[in-house]
Coordinates of C-alpha atoms in Angstrom, one line a residue:
M1 CA -33.4 142.2 142.9
A2 CA -31.9 140.0 145.8
G3 CA -33.5 136.3 145.5
S4 CA -34.7 136.7 142.1
S5 CA -34.1 133.8 139.6
G6 CA -33.4 134.2 135.7
N7 CA -32.2 136.9 133.6
R8 CA -33.8 139.8 132.7
D9 CA -34.1 142.2 129.3
Q10 CA -33.8 146.1 130.0
A11 CA -37.6 146.4 130.5
G12 CA -37.0 144.2 133.7
R13 CA -39.2 141.4 132.0
A14 CA -37.6 137.9 133.0
T15 CA -35.9 135.9 130.0
R16 CA -35.2 132.0 129.4
P17 CA -31.3 131.6 129.4
W18 CA -30.2 130.4 126.0
R19 CA -30.3 126.6 125.3
P20 CA -28.5 125.3 122.5
F21 CA -30.5 122.3 121.0
A22 CA -33.8 123.5 122.9
W23 CA -35.7 121.2 120.1
I24 CA -34.6 118.6 122.7
P25 CA -34.7 119.7 126.2
R26 CA -36.4 117.3 128.4
T27 CA -34.9 114.3 126.6
R28 CA -32.4 112.4 128.9
V29 CA -30.2 110.0 126.9
P30 CA -28.1 107.9 129.9
A31 CA -24.7 107.0 129.0
T32 CA -25.2 103.5 129.4
F33 CA -27.3 103.5 125.9
F34 CA -23.6 103.6 124.5
G35 CA -23.7 100.0 125.3
M36 CA -25.9 99.5 121.9
V37 CA -22.9 100.5 119.9
L38 CA -20.4 98.0 121.5
G39 CA -23.2 95.1 121.0
L40 CA -24.2 96.0 117.4
C41 CA -20.8 96.6 116.1
G42 CA -19.3 93.6 118.1
L43 CA -22.1 91.5 116.6
G44 CA -21.0 93.5 113.2
N45 CA -17.1 92.5 113.6
G46 CA -18.6 89.1 114.2
W47 CA -20.2 88.7 110.7
R48 CA -17.4 90.3 109.0
T49 CA -15.3 87.5 110.4
A50 CA -17.6 84.9 109.4
A51 CA -17.9 86.2 106.1
R52 CA -13.8 85.6 106.0
L53 CA -14.4 82.1 106.6
G54 CA -16.8 81.6 104.2
L55 CA -19.9 81.1 106.5
S56 CA -21.8 84.2 105.6
P57 CA -22.2 86.7 102.8
A58 CA -20.2 90.1 103.7
W59 CA -23.0 92.3 103.5
I60 CA -24.2 91.7 106.8
G61 CA -21.7 92.4 108.4
E62 CA -21.6 95.6 107.0
V63 CA -25.3 96.7 107.8
L64 CA -24.9 95.7 111.7
S65 CA -21.6 98.1 111.7
F66 CA -23.4 100.9 110.2
L67 CA -26.7 100.4 112.0
G68 CA -24.2 100.6 115.0
I69 CA -22.4 103.8 113.9
A70 CA -25.9 105.3 113.2
V71 CA -26.7 104.5 116.8
W72 CA -23.6 106.0 118.0
G73 CA -24.2 109.2 116.2
A74 CA -27.9 109.4 117.5
W75 CA -26.7 109.0 121.1
L76 CA -23.4 111.0 121.0
A77 CA -25.5 114.0 119.6
L78 CA -28.4 113.7 122.2
Y79 CA -26.3 113.3 124.7
A80 CA -24.0 116.3 123.7
A81 CA -27.3 118.2 123.8
R82 CA -28.2 117.0 127.5
W83 CA -24.7 118.3 128.4
L84 CA -25.6 121.7 126.8
N85 CA -28.9 121.9 128.2
D86 CA -29.2 119.7 131.5
R87 CA -25.6 119.8 132.7
D88 CA -26.3 119.8 136.1
T89 CA -28.1 116.5 136.2
V90 CA -25.2 115.3 133.8
L91 CA -22.7 116.0 137.0
V92 CA -24.9 114.5 139.5
E93 CA -24.5 111.4 137.6
M94 CA -20.8 111.8 137.1
R95 CA -20.5 112.1 140.6
D96 CA -22.7 109.3 141.8
P97 CA -20.1 106.4 142.8
T98 CA -22.4 103.5 141.5
S99 CA -23.1 104.9 138.0
S100 CA -20.3 107.7 137.4
F101 CA -17.9 105.0 135.2
F102 CA -20.8 104.4 132.7
A103 CA -20.0 107.6 131.1
S104 CA -16.7 105.9 129.7
L105 CA -19.1 104.2 127.4
A106 CA -19.1 107.1 125.2
P107 CA -15.2 107.1 124.0
V108 CA -15.0 103.1 124.0
A109 CA -18.4 103.3 122.1
T110 CA -16.4 105.8 119.8
M111 CA -13.9 103.7 119.2
I112 CA -15.5 100.7 118.5
A113 CA -17.6 102.6 115.9
S114 CA -14.1 103.7 114.5
V115 CA -13.1 100.4 113.7
G116 CA -16.8 99.8 112.0
L117 CA -16.3 102.8 109.6
A118 CA -12.6 102.2 109.0
P119 CA -13.0 100.2 105.9
H120 CA -15.1 102.7 104.2
W121 CA -13.9 105.9 105.3
P122 CA -10.5 105.8 106.8
G123 CA -10.1 109.5 107.2
A124 CA -13.4 110.0 109.4
A125 CA -12.6 106.8 111.0
W126 CA -9.0 107.9 112.3
I127 CA -10.3 110.9 113.8
M128 CA -12.8 109.0 115.6
A129 CA -10.9 106.7 116.9
L130 CA -8.3 109.5 118.1
A131 CA -11.0 110.8 119.9
G132 CA -11.8 107.8 121.3
L133 CA -8.5 107.1 122.3
V134 CA -7.8 110.2 124.1
G135 CA -11.0 110.6 125.8
A136 CA -10.9 106.5 127.4
T137 CA -7.0 107.5 128.4
L138 CA -8.1 110.7 130.4
F139 CA -11.2 109.1 131.8
A140 CA -9.1 106.2 132.9
V141 CA -6.7 108.6 134.5
W142 CA -9.7 110.2 136.3
G143 CA -11.1 107.3 137.3
V144 CA -8.5 105.4 138.9
G145 CA -7.4 108.6 140.5
G146 CA -10.9 108.5 142.4
L147 CA -10.6 105.1 143.5
W148 CA -7.0 106.1 145.0
R149 CA -8.3 108.5 147.2
G150 CA -10.4 105.8 149.0
D151 CA -13.7 106.4 151.3
R152 CA -15.9 104.4 148.6
A153 CA -18.5 102.7 150.0
F154 CA -18.5 98.8 149.5
E155 CA -22.2 99.1 148.2
A156 CA -21.0 100.9 145.4
T157 CA -18.2 98.1 144.2
T158 CA -20.3 96.4 141.2
P159 CA -18.9 95.3 137.7
I160 CA -18.8 99.2 136.5
L161 CA -15.3 99.4 138.1
Y162 CA -14.2 97.3 134.8
M163 CA -15.1 100.3 132.2
P164 CA -12.8 102.6 132.6
T165 CA -9.4 100.6 132.4
V166 CA -10.2 97.1 131.4
G167 CA -13.0 97.8 129.0
G168 CA -11.0 101.6 127.9
G169 CA -7.7 99.4 127.9
F170 CA -9.1 96.2 125.6
V171 CA -11.2 98.4 123.2
A172 CA -7.8 100.9 122.7
A173 CA -5.9 97.7 121.9
I174 CA -8.2 96.0 119.2
T175 CA -8.7 100.2 118.1
C176 CA -5.2 100.6 117.8
A177 CA -4.4 97.2 115.9
A178 CA -7.0 98.1 113.5
F179 CA -5.2 101.4 112.6
G180 CA -1.7 99.6 112.3
M181 CA -0.9 100.5 115.8
K182 CA 0.0 97.2 117.1
E183 CA 2.8 98.3 119.3
L184 CA 0.9 101.5 120.9
G185 CA -2.0 98.4 121.1
L186 CA 0.0 96.0 123.4
L187 CA 0.8 99.2 125.7
Y188 CA -3.2 99.5 126.2
F189 CA -3.8 95.4 126.5
G190 CA -1.2 95.5 129.1
A191 CA -3.1 98.3 131.1
G192 CA -6.4 96.8 130.3
L193 CA -5.2 93.2 131.7
L194 CA -3.6 94.1 134.8
S195 CA -6.4 96.4 135.4
W196 CA -9.0 93.5 135.0
L197 CA -7.0 91.1 137.0
T198 CA -6.4 93.7 139.9
L199 CA -10.5 94.4 140.0
E200 CA -11.4 90.7 139.4
S201 CA -11.0 89.9 142.8
V202 CA -12.3 92.8 144.6
V203 CA -15.6 92.7 142.3
I204 CA -16.0 89.1 142.9
H205 CA -15.2 90.0 146.6
R206 CA -18.2 92.1 146.7
L207 CA -20.9 89.7 144.7
I208 CA -20.0 86.9 147.1
L209 CA -20.8 89.0 150.6
Q210 CA -23.4 91.3 149.1
T211 CA -26.2 90.1 146.5
L212 CA -26.6 93.0 143.8
P213 CA -29.7 95.2 144.3
V214 CA -32.3 94.2 141.3
A215 CA -31.8 97.6 139.8
L216 CA -28.1 96.9 139.1
R217 CA -27.9 93.2 138.0
A218 CA -27.8 93.6 134.2
S219 CA -24.1 95.0 135.4
L220 CA -23.1 91.5 135.8
G221 CA -23.0 91.7 131.9
L222 CA -20.0 94.1 132.2
H223 CA -18.3 91.0 134.3
L224 CA -18.9 89.0 131.5
A225 CA -16.9 90.7 129.2
P226 CA -13.5 91.0 130.3
P227 CA -12.1 87.6 129.7
A228 CA -13.7 87.4 125.8
V229 CA -12.9 90.8 124.9
A230 CA -9.3 90.3 126.2
C231 CA -9.2 87.5 124.3
V232 CA -10.3 89.4 120.9
A233 CA -7.8 92.2 122.1
Y234 CA -4.7 89.7 122.6
L235 CA -5.5 88.5 119.0
A236 CA -5.5 92.0 117.3
V237 CA -2.1 93.0 119.1
T238 CA -0.3 89.7 118.0
D239 CA 0.4 87.5 115.1
G240 CA 0.7 84.2 113.8
P241 CA -1.1 81.0 115.4
P242 CA -2.9 81.6 118.7
D243 CA -0.7 80.8 121.9
R244 CA -1.8 79.3 125.0
L245 CA -2.6 82.6 126.7
A246 CA -5.0 83.2 124.1
Q247 CA -6.8 79.5 124.4
I248 CA -6.7 80.3 128.2
L249 CA -8.3 83.4 128.1
F250 CA -11.2 82.0 125.9
G251 CA -11.5 79.2 128.4
Y252 CA -12.2 81.7 131.1
A253 CA -14.6 83.3 129.1
L254 CA -16.4 80.4 128.5
L255 CA -16.6 79.6 132.4
H256 CA -18.3 83.3 132.3
A257 CA -20.3 82.5 130.1
L258 CA -21.7 79.2 131.6
V259 CA -22.0 81.0 135.0
M260 CA -24.4 83.5 133.4
V261 CA -26.9 81.0 132.0
R262 CA -26.9 79.4 135.2
L263 CA -28.0 82.7 136.6
V264 CA -30.5 83.3 134.1
P265 CA -33.7 83.3 136.3
W266 CA -32.0 85.2 139.0
L267 CA -31.0 87.9 136.3
R268 CA -34.9 87.9 135.0
Q269 CA -35.8 89.0 138.4
Q270 CA -34.7 92.6 136.8
P271 CA -37.6 93.8 134.4
F272 CA -36.0 94.7 130.8
S273 CA -34.9 98.0 130.1
P274 CA -32.2 99.5 127.7
A275 CA -29.7 98.2 130.3
A276 CA -30.0 94.4 129.1
W277 CA -27.5 96.0 126.5
A278 CA -24.9 95.6 128.9
Y279 CA -24.7 92.0 128.4
T280 CA -24.2 92.3 124.9
F281 CA -20.7 93.5 124.9
G282 CA -19.5 90.0 126.3
V283 CA -22.0 88.1 123.9
S284 CA -21.0 89.5 121.2
A285 CA -17.0 89.3 122.1
L286 CA -17.1 85.7 123.0
P287 CA -18.0 84.2 119.5
L288 CA -16.1 86.7 118.0
A289 CA -13.0 85.4 119.8
A290 CA -13.8 81.7 118.7
L291 CA -14.3 83.0 115.1
R292 CA -10.8 84.5 115.2
L293 CA -9.2 81.9 116.7
T294 CA -10.6 79.7 114.3
E295 CA -9.3 82.3 111.2
R296 CA -5.7 82.0 112.6
G297 CA -5.7 78.2 112.0
L298 CA -6.4 76.9 116.0
D299 CA -8.5 73.8 115.9
G300 CA -10.4 72.0 118.4
P301 CA -12.9 73.1 121.0
S302 CA -12.8 76.6 120.2
A303 CA -13.4 76.0 116.2
A304 CA -16.3 73.5 117.4
L305 CA -18.1 76.0 119.4
A306 CA -17.4 79.0 117.2
V307 CA -20.6 78.8 115.2
P308 CA -23.3 77.6 118.1
L309 CA -21.9 80.5 120.2
F310 CA -22.2 82.6 116.8
A311 CA -25.9 81.7 116.3
A312 CA -26.5 82.2 120.2
A313 CA -25.3 85.4 120.4
N314 CA -27.0 86.9 117.0
L315 CA -30.6 85.2 119.1
I316 CA -29.5 87.1 121.9
I317 CA -29.0 90.5 120.6
G318 CA -31.7 90.1 118.1
W319 CA -34.0 89.2 121.1
I320 CA -32.9 92.5 123.4
A321 CA -32.7 94.9 120.0
I322 CA -36.6 93.7 119.5
R323 CA -37.4 94.5 122.8
T324 CA -35.9 97.7 122.7
F325 CA -37.5 98.7 119.4
G326 CA -40.8 98.0 120.9
L327 CA -39.9 100.3 123.8
L328 CA -39.2 103.1 121.3
L329 CA -42.6 102.4 119.1
R330 CA -44.2 103.0 122.6
G331 CA -42.5 106.0 123.5
K332 CA -41.0 104.7 126.8
L333 CA -37.3 104.5 125.4
L334 CA -36.0 107.7 126.3
P335 CA -36.2 108.9 129.9
I336 CA -37.8 112.3 130.3
R337 CA -36.9 115.0 132.5
S338 CA -39.6 116.4 134.5
P339 CA -40.4 120.2 133.7

């Protein structure tokens, strides 16, 4: 019958379309949840480095890394189920100019999780790394291609723009180095570095001229991350004592961290939500950079700041994790799609 909706059986009765994973039909896991993996695994890498320096027991870093991997697996399953059950709303989010680039967190989180898994199950970790590298590369090409077509609203320019090329490029460099492919990692580092230098002025220009809406202020956590993650990535794909570029990147990361501290009262106007995990990418990377510089033999300010920064990162990420767990216990963590 014209105008009818849904499928019908042979008797003419309406039937529901087949939906796999129908046991979670209303759960809406946003791509932003993959940011939890970056924070947890990043902190785990910090504890692993601290253990190599003799500052902590080794098991803490392994526990945090496995926790990050478990969170990655849970969100990946739920996000995949959402693609199968609620594809239309996912595609709407993918086309939204403000939030579409958050989807790149999925392959980036996959790469971070693979680095956490590599010491224990290198075969499975390699498959994850390869999937993440391919996904991040394809998403970066797709995202940049969309930007080059123009016709983008000024309001849609936020630190989220860093994710596909900058975040993806630097994490890909770290991942390649973890699997013994430093030459390939240098290519990804170059792509991430020059993309960051290109986008930095664009994003800062927008921040200066027009304030971020309250609902998007947590995205400044992505603005905090690039110099610290760049320092970690550069150390991963190079050998020997840290050179001047590594120290320069760390110095710029410190400036970003101090500015973020100055903005805390303004940032806290946004109520707490899982979006706060956007801060943890940079928060975990800054002390990791200091610890890696120390591990590579650099003395001076970075070595003196390594432990205080690491302690602060644990407090901040721990507080965000506790608040998030509280939301889970109250049934307020996972967004629900209206029937």
